mmCIF file of C-alpha atoms in Angstrom:
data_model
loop_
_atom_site.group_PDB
_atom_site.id
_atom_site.type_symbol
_atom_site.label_atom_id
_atom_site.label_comp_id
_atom_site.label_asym_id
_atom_site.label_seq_id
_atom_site.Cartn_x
_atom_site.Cartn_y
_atom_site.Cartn_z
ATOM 1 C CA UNK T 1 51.328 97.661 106.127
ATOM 2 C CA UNK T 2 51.553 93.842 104.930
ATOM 3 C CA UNK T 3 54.770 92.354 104.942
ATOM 4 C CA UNK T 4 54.957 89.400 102.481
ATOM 5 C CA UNK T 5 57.622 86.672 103.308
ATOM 6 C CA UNK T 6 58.482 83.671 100.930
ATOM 7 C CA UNK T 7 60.041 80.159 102.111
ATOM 8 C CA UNK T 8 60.528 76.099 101.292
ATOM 9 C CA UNK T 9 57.980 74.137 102.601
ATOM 10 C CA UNK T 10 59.344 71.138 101.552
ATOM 11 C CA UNK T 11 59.416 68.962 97.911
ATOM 12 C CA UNK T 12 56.482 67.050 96.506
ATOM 13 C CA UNK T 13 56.976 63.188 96.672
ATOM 14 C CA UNK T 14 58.424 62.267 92.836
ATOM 15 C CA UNK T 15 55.323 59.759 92.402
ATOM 16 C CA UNK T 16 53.406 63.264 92.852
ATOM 17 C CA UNK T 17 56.126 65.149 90.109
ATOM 18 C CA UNK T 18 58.229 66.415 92.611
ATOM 19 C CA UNK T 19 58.255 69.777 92.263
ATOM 20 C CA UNK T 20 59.258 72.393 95.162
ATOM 21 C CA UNK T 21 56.310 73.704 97.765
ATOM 22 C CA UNK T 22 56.338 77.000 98.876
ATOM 23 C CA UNK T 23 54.955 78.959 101.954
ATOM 24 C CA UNK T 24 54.216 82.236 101.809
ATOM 25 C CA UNK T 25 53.454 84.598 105.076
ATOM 26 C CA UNK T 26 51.693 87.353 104.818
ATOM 27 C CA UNK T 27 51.676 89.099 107.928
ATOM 28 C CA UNK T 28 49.527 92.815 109.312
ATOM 29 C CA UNK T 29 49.082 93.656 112.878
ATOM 30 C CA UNK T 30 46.061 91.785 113.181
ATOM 31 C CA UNK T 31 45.897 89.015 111.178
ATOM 32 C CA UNK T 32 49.060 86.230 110.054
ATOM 33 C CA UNK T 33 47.962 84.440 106.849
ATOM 34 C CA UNK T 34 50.489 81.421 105.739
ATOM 35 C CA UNK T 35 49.887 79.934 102.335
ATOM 36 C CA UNK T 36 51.039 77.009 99.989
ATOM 37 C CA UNK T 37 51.811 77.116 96.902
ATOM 38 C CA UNK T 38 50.250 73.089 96.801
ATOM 39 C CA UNK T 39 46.412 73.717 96.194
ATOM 40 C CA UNK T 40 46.798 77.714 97.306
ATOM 41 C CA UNK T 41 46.206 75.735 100.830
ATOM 42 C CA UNK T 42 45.603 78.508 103.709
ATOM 43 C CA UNK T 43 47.587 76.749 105.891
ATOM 44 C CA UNK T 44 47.780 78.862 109.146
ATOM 45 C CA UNK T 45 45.616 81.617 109.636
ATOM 46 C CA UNK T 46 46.295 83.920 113.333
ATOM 47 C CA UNK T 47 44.310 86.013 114.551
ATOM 48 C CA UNK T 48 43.722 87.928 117.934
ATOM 49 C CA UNK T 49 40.992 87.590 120.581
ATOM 50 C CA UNK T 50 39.980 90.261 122.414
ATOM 51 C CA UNK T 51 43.121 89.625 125.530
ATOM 52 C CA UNK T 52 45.373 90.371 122.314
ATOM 53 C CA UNK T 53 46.278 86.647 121.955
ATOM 54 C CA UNK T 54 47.093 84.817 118.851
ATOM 55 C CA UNK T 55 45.643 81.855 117.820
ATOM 56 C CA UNK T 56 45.606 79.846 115.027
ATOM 57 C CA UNK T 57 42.052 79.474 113.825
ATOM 58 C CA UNK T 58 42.123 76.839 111.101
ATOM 59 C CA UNK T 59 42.583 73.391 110.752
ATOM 60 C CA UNK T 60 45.565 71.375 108.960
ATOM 61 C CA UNK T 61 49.323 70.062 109.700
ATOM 62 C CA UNK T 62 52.696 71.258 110.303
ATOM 63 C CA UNK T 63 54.639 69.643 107.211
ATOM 64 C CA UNK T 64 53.837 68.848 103.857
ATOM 65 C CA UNK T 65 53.123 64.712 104.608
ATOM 66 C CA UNK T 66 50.129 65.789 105.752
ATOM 67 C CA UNK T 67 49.032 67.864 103.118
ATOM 68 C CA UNK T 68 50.015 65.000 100.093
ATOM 69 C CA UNK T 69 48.116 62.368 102.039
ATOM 70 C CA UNK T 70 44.580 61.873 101.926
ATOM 71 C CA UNK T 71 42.772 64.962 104.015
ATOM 72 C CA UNK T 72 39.375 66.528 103.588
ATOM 73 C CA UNK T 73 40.864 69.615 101.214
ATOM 74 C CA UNK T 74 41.934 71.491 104.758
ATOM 75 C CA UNK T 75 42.627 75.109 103.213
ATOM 76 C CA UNK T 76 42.540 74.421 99.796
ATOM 77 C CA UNK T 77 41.008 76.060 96.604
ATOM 78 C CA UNK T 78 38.869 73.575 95.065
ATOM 79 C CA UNK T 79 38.151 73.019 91.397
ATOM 80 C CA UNK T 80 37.047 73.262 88.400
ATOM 81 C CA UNK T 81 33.897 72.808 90.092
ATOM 82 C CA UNK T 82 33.516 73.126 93.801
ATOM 83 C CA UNK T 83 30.871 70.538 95.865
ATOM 84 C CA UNK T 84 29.338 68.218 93.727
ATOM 85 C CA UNK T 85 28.147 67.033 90.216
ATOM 86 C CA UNK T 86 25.261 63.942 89.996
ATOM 87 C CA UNK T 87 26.835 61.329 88.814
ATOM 88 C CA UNK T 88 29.600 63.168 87.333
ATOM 89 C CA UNK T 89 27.827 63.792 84.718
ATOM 90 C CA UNK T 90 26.807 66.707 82.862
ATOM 91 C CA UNK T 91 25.796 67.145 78.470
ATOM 92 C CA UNK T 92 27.523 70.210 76.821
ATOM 93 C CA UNK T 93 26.851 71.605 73.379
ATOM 94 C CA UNK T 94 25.643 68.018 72.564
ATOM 95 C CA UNK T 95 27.939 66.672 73.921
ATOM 96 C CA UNK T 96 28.257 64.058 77.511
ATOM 97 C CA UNK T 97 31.022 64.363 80.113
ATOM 98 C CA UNK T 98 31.883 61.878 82.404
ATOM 99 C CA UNK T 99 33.700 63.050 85.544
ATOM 100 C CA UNK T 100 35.571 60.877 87.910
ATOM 101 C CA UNK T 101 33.413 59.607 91.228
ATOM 102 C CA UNK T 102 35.565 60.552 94.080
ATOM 103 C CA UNK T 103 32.206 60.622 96.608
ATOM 104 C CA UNK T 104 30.057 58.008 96.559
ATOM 105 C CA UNK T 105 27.841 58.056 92.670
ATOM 106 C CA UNK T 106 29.268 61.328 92.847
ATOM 107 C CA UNK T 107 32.406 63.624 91.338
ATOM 108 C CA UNK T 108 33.351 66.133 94.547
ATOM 109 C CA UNK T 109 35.578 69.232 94.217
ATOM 110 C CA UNK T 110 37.123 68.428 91.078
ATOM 111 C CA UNK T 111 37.658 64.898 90.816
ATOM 112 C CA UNK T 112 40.616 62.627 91.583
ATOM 113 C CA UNK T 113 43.491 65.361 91.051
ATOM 114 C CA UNK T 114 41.449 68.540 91.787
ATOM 115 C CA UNK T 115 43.252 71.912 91.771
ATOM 116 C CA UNK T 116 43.840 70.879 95.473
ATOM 117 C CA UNK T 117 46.340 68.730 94.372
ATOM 118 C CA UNK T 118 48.747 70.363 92.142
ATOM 119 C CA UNK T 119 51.740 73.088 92.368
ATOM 120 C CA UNK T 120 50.710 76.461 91.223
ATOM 121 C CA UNK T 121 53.062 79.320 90.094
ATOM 122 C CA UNK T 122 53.279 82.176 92.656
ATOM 123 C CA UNK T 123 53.798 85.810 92.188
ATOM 124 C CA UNK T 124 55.188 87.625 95.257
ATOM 125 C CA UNK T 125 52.493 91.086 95.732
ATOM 126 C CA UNK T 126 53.491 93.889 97.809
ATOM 127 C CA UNK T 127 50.359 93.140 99.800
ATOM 128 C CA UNK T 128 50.223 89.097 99.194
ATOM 129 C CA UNK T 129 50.100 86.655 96.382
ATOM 130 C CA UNK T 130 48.725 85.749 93.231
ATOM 131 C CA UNK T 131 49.125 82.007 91.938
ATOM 132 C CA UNK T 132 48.553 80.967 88.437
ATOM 133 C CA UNK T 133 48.081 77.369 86.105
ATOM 134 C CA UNK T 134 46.631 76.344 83.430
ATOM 135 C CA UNK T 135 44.338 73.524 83.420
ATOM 136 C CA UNK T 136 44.522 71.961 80.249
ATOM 137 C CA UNK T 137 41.739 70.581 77.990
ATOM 138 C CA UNK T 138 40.513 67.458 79.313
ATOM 139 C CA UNK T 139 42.098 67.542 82.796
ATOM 140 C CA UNK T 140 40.121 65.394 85.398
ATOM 141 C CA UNK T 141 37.097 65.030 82.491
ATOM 142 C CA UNK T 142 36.440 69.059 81.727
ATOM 143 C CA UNK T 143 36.678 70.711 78.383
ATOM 144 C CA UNK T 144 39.059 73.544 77.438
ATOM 145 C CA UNK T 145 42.129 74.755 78.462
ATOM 146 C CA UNK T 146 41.766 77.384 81.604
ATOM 147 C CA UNK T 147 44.115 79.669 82.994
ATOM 148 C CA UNK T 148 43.074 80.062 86.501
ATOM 149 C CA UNK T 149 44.467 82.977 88.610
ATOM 150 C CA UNK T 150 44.018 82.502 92.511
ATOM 151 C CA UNK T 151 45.087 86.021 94.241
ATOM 152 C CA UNK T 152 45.224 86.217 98.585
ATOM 153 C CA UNK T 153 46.025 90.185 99.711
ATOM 154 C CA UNK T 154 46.279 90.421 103.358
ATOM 155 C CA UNK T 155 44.674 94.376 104.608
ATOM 156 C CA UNK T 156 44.419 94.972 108.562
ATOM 157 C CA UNK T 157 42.251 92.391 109.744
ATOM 158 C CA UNK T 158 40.867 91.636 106.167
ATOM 159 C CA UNK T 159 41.679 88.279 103.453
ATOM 160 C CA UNK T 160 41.012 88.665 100.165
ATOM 161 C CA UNK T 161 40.569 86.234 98.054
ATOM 162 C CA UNK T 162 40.171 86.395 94.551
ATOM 163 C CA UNK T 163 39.430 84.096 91.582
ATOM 164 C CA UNK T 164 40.161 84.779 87.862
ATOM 165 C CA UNK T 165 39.774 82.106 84.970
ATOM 166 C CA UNK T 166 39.670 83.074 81.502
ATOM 167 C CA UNK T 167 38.710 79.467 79.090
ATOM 168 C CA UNK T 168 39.359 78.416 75.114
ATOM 169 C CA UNK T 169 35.881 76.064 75.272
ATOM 170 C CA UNK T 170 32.669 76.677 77.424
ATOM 171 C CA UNK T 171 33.239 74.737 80.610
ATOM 172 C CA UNK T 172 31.811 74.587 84.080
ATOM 173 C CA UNK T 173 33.591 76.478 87.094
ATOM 174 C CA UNK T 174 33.159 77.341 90.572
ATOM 175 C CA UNK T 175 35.798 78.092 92.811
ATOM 176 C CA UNK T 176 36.333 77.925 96.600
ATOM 177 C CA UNK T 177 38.441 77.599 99.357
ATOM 178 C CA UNK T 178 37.907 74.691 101.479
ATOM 179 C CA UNK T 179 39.251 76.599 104.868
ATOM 180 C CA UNK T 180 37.979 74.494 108.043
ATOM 181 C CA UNK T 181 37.961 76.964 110.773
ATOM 182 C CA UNK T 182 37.204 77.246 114.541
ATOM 183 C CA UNK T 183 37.711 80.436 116.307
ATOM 184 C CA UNK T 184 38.713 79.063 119.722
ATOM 185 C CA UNK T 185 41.879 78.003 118.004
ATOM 186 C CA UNK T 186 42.177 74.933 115.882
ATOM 187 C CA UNK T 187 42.698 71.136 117.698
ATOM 188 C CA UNK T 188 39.544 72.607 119.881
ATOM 189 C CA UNK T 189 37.211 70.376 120.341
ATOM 190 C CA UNK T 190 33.890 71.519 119.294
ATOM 191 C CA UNK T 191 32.092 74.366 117.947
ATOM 192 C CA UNK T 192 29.351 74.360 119.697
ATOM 193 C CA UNK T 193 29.715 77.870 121.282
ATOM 194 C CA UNK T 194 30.004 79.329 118.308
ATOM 195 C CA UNK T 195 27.233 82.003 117.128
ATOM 196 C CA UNK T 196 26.268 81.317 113.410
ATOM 197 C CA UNK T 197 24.613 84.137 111.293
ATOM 198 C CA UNK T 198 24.212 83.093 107.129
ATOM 199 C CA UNK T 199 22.208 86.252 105.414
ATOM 200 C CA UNK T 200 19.958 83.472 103.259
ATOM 201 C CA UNK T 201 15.996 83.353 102.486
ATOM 202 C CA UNK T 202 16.336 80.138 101.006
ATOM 203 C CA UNK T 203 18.559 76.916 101.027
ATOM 204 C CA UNK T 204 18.917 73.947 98.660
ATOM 205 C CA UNK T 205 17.631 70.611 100.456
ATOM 206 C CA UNK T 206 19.263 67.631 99.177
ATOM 207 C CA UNK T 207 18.925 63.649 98.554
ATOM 208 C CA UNK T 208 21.206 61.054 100.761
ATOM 209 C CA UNK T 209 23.909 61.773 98.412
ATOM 210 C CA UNK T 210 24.031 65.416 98.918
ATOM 211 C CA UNK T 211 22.546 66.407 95.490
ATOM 212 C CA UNK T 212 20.286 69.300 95.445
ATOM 213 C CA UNK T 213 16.827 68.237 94.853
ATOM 214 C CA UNK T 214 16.251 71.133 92.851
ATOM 215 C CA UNK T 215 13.913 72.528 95.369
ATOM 216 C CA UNK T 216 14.523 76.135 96.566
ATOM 217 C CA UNK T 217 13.162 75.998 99.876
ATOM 218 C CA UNK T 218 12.296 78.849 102.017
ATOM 219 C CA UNK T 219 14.076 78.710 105.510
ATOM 220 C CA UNK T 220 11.672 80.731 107.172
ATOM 221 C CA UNK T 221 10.084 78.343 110.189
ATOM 222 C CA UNK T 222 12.987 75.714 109.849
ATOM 223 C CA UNK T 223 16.780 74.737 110.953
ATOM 224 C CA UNK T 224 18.059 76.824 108.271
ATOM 225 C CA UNK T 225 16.968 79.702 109.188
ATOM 226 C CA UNK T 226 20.334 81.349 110.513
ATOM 227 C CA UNK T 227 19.121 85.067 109.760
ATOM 228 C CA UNK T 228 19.907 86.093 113.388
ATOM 229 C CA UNK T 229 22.800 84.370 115.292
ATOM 230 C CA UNK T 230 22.378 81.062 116.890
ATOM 231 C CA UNK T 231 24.239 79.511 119.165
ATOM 232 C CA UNK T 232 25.486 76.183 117.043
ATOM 233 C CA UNK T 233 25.118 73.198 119.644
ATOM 234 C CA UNK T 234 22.010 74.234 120.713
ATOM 235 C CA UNK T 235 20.821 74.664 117.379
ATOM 236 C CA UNK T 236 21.592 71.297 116.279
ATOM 237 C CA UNK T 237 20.187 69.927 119.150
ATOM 238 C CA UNK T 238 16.933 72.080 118.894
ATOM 239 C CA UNK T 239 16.075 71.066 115.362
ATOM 240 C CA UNK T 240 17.689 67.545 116.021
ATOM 241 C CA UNK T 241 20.676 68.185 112.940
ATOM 242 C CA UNK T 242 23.046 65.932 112.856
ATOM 243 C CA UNK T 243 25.078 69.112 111.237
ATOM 244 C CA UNK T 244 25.387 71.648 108.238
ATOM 245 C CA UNK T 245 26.626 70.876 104.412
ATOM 246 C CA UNK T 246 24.049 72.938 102.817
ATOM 247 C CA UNK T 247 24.497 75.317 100.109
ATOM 248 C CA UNK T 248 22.460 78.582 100.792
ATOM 249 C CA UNK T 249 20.945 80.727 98.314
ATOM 250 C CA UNK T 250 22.831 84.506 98.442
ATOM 251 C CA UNK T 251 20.817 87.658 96.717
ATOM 252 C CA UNK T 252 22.107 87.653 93.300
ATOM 253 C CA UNK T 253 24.153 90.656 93.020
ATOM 254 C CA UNK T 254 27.643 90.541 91.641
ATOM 255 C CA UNK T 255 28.654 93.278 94.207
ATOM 256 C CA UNK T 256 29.908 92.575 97.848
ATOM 257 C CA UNK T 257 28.041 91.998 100.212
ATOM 258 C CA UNK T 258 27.897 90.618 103.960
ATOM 259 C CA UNK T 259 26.985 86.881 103.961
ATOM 260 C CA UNK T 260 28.174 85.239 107.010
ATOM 261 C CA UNK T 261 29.363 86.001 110.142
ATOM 262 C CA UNK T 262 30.908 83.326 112.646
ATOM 263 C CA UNK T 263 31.525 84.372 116.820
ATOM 264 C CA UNK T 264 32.935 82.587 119.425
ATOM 265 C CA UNK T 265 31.692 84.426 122.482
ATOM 266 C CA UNK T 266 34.363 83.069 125.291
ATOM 267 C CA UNK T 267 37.857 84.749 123.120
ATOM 268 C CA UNK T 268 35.864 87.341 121.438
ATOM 269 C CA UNK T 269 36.918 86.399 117.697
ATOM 270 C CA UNK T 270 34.540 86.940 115.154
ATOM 271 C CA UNK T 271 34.818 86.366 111.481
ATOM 272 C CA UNK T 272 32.573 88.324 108.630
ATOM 273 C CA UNK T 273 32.376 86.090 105.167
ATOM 274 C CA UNK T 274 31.929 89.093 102.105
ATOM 275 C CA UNK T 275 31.589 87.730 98.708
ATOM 276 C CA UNK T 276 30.023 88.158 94.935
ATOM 277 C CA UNK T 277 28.998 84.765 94.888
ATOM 278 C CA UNK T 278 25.488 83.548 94.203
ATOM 279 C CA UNK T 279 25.547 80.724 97.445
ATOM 280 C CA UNK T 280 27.950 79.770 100.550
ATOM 281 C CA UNK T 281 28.478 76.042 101.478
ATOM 282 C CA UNK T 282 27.874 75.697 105.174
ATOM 283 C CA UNK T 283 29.755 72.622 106.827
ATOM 284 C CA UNK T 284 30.260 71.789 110.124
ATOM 285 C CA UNK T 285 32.693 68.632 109.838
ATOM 286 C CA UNK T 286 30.324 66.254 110.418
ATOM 287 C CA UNK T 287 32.775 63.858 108.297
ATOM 288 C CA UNK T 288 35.563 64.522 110.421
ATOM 289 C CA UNK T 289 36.256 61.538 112.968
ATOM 290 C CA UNK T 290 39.453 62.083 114.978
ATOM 291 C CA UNK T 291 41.460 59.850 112.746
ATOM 292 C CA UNK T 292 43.654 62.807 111.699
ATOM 293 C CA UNK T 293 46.489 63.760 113.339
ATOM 294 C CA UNK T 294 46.729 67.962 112.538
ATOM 295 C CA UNK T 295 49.224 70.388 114.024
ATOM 296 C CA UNK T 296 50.903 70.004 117.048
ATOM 297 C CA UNK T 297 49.923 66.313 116.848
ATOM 298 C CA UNK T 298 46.234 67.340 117.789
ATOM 299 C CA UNK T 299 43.218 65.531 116.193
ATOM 300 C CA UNK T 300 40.282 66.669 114.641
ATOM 301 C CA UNK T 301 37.198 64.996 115.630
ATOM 302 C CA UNK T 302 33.545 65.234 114.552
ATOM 303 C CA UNK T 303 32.138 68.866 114.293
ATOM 304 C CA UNK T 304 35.373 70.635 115.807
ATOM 305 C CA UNK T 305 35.436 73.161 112.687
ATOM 306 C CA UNK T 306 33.146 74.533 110.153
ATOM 307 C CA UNK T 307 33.675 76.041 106.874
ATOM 308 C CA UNK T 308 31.609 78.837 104.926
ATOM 309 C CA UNK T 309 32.784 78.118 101.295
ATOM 310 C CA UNK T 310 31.326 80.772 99.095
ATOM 311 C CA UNK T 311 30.643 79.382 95.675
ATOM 312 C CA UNK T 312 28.220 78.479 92.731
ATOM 313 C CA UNK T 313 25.016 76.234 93.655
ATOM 314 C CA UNK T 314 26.170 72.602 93.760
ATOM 315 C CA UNK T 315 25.473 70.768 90.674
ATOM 316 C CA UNK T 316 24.328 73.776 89.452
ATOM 317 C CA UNK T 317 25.509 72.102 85.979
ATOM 318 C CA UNK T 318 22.460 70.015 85.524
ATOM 319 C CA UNK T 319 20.127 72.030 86.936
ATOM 320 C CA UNK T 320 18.853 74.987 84.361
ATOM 321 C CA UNK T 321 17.187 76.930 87.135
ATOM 322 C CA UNK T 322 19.865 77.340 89.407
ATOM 323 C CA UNK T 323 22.895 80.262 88.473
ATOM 324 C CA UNK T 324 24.981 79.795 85.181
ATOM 325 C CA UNK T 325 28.416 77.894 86.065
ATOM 326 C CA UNK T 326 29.191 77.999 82.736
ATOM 327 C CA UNK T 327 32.483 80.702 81.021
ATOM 328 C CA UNK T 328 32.363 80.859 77.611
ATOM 329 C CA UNK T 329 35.545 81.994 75.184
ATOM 330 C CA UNK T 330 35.911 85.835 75.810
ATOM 331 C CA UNK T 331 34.225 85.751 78.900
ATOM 332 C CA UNK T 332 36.021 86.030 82.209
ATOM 333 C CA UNK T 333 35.309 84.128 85.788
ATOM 334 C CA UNK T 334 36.188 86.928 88.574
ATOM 335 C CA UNK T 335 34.780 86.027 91.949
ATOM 336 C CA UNK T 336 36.364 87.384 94.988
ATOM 337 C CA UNK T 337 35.525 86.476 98.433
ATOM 338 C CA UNK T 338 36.648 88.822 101.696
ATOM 339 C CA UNK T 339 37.159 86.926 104.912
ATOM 340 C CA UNK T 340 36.883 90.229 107.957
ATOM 341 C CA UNK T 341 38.561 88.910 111.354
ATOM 342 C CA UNK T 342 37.854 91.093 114.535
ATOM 343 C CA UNK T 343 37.853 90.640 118.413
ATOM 344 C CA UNK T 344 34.985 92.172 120.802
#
């Protein structure tokens, strides 16, 4: 059974709208999932290690200051497009978009006010919570209006997450959640002991701005080869990375299917990543620098979480050979993406 529990958060500053946040727990015998109506932020997530102890595994902060700050989208779902378009630019029907540049020449997880950013309307499930909004035409640079519908049920030891958007013009789309996660509890302070599997033949190499190349490159004989589990420190230090934020390329099947599996061998948690997504984002906060004060006044420095963000190829837009991110009238955006937590 999943008991579902509502609450105030707190308000939104009135510069933001103001506008009441929620939290929602959802709660099974394994897993504790807490959730914010701001962004459909995941903003506690307990789980047990094999001793039976809970831990909070992911990063962010106790109150909602943190959360209407600047942050690096802790927990949130991300959007209209997830990672990043070249120069915020993409040509439509004819027609040229310009995006905002929120990373360098670059527009990143939506632009300025991304769907991190703004209240959604919850709907209390017996098993968890569906949030809805519509993002209307011409919000942050896309076209169309486009009722998004961002659903979290809570199963045993299993998240679901699933993502619905239904449009009135073609526009691009990928959703994801931006969870940063690290299995020895968060405000640890690495994750090198972690054991990193990813379920990918290929990757996407990119340019010093983190646009694809267009290449589809074969990890076979390279540092992205994570078919069988490595150990993540000694990884990075084998093939000299200075860290992950890679898209790699998932078989194309709309079904689920096992992608990614995180361990951390010394508590015993373990995380499986399901999805019907055509590619997972791999990032192992190399941007993270200890400047952020997270819960229980911990920080977060460099590489002490990663995230597996299952989602469309990045600027996947512009490039005709990677997967479609386009939803045309009458057609409907379902994605959903199963996050399996277990102790060993």
């Amino acid at each position: 059974m999943t008991e579902v529990k509502r609450e105030v958060f707190g308000h939104m500053p009135q510069e933001e709208g103001g506008g009441m946040v929620e939290k929602f727990v959802l709660k099974s015998d394994s897993l504790q999932v807490e959730i914010l109506s701001l962004g459909c932020i995941i903003a506690a997530l307990e789980t047990k290690s094999r001793d039976g102890e809970f831990s909070d595994v992911v990063l962010g902060f106790d109150t909602l200051e943190g959360y209407t700050r600047k942050h690096p989208f802790f927990g949130a779902v991300v959007g209209r497009v997830a990672n990043r378009i070249a120069k915020g630019r993409f040509t439509l029907d004819g027609k040229e978009y310009q995006l905002f540049l929120n990373n360098g020449p670059n527009s990143l997880h939506g632009g300025a006010k991304g769907f991190d950013k703004v209240l959604w309307s919850p709907q209390v499930l017996p098993n968890g919570v569906c949030f809805f909004r519509l993002s209307p035409d011409g919000e942050e640079g896309y076209p169309g209006d486009l009722k998004v519908w961002v659903t979290y049920t809570l199963s045993g030891g299993e998240l679901a997450i699933n993502y619905r958007a239904q449009t009135n013009k073609t526009t691009p789309i990928s959703l994801t959640n931006h969870a940063y996660f690290n299995l020895a509890g968060q405000g640890s302070r690495d994750i090198y002991d972690h054991e990193i599997s990813i379920e990918a033949d290929s990757y996407l190499p990119v340019d010093d701005t983190k646009i694809p190349t267009g290449e589809v490159a074969a990890v076979q004989g390279t540092g992205f080869d994570l078919r069988q589990p490595v150990e993540l420190g000694k990884h990075l230090q084998k093939f000299h990375l200075d860290g992950f934020d890679h898209n790699f390329c998932l078989q194309q099947a709309q079904a689920r299917r096992l992608v990614a599996r995180a361990r951390h061998p010394p508590t015993g948690r373990a995380m499986e990543v399901h999805t019907t997504q055509p590619g997972i984002q791999f990032y192992t906060g190399n941007n993270l620098d200890g400047s952020l004060k997270g819960k229980g006044a911990v920080t977060y420095p460099k590489h002490s979480a990663f995230c597996l963000e299952t989602q469309n190829w990045p600027d996947a837009i512009n490039k005709p050979h990677f997967p479609s991110a386009l939803l045309r009238p009458g057609e409907e955006y379902n994605h959903t993406t199963w996050l399996s937590f277990s102790a060993a």
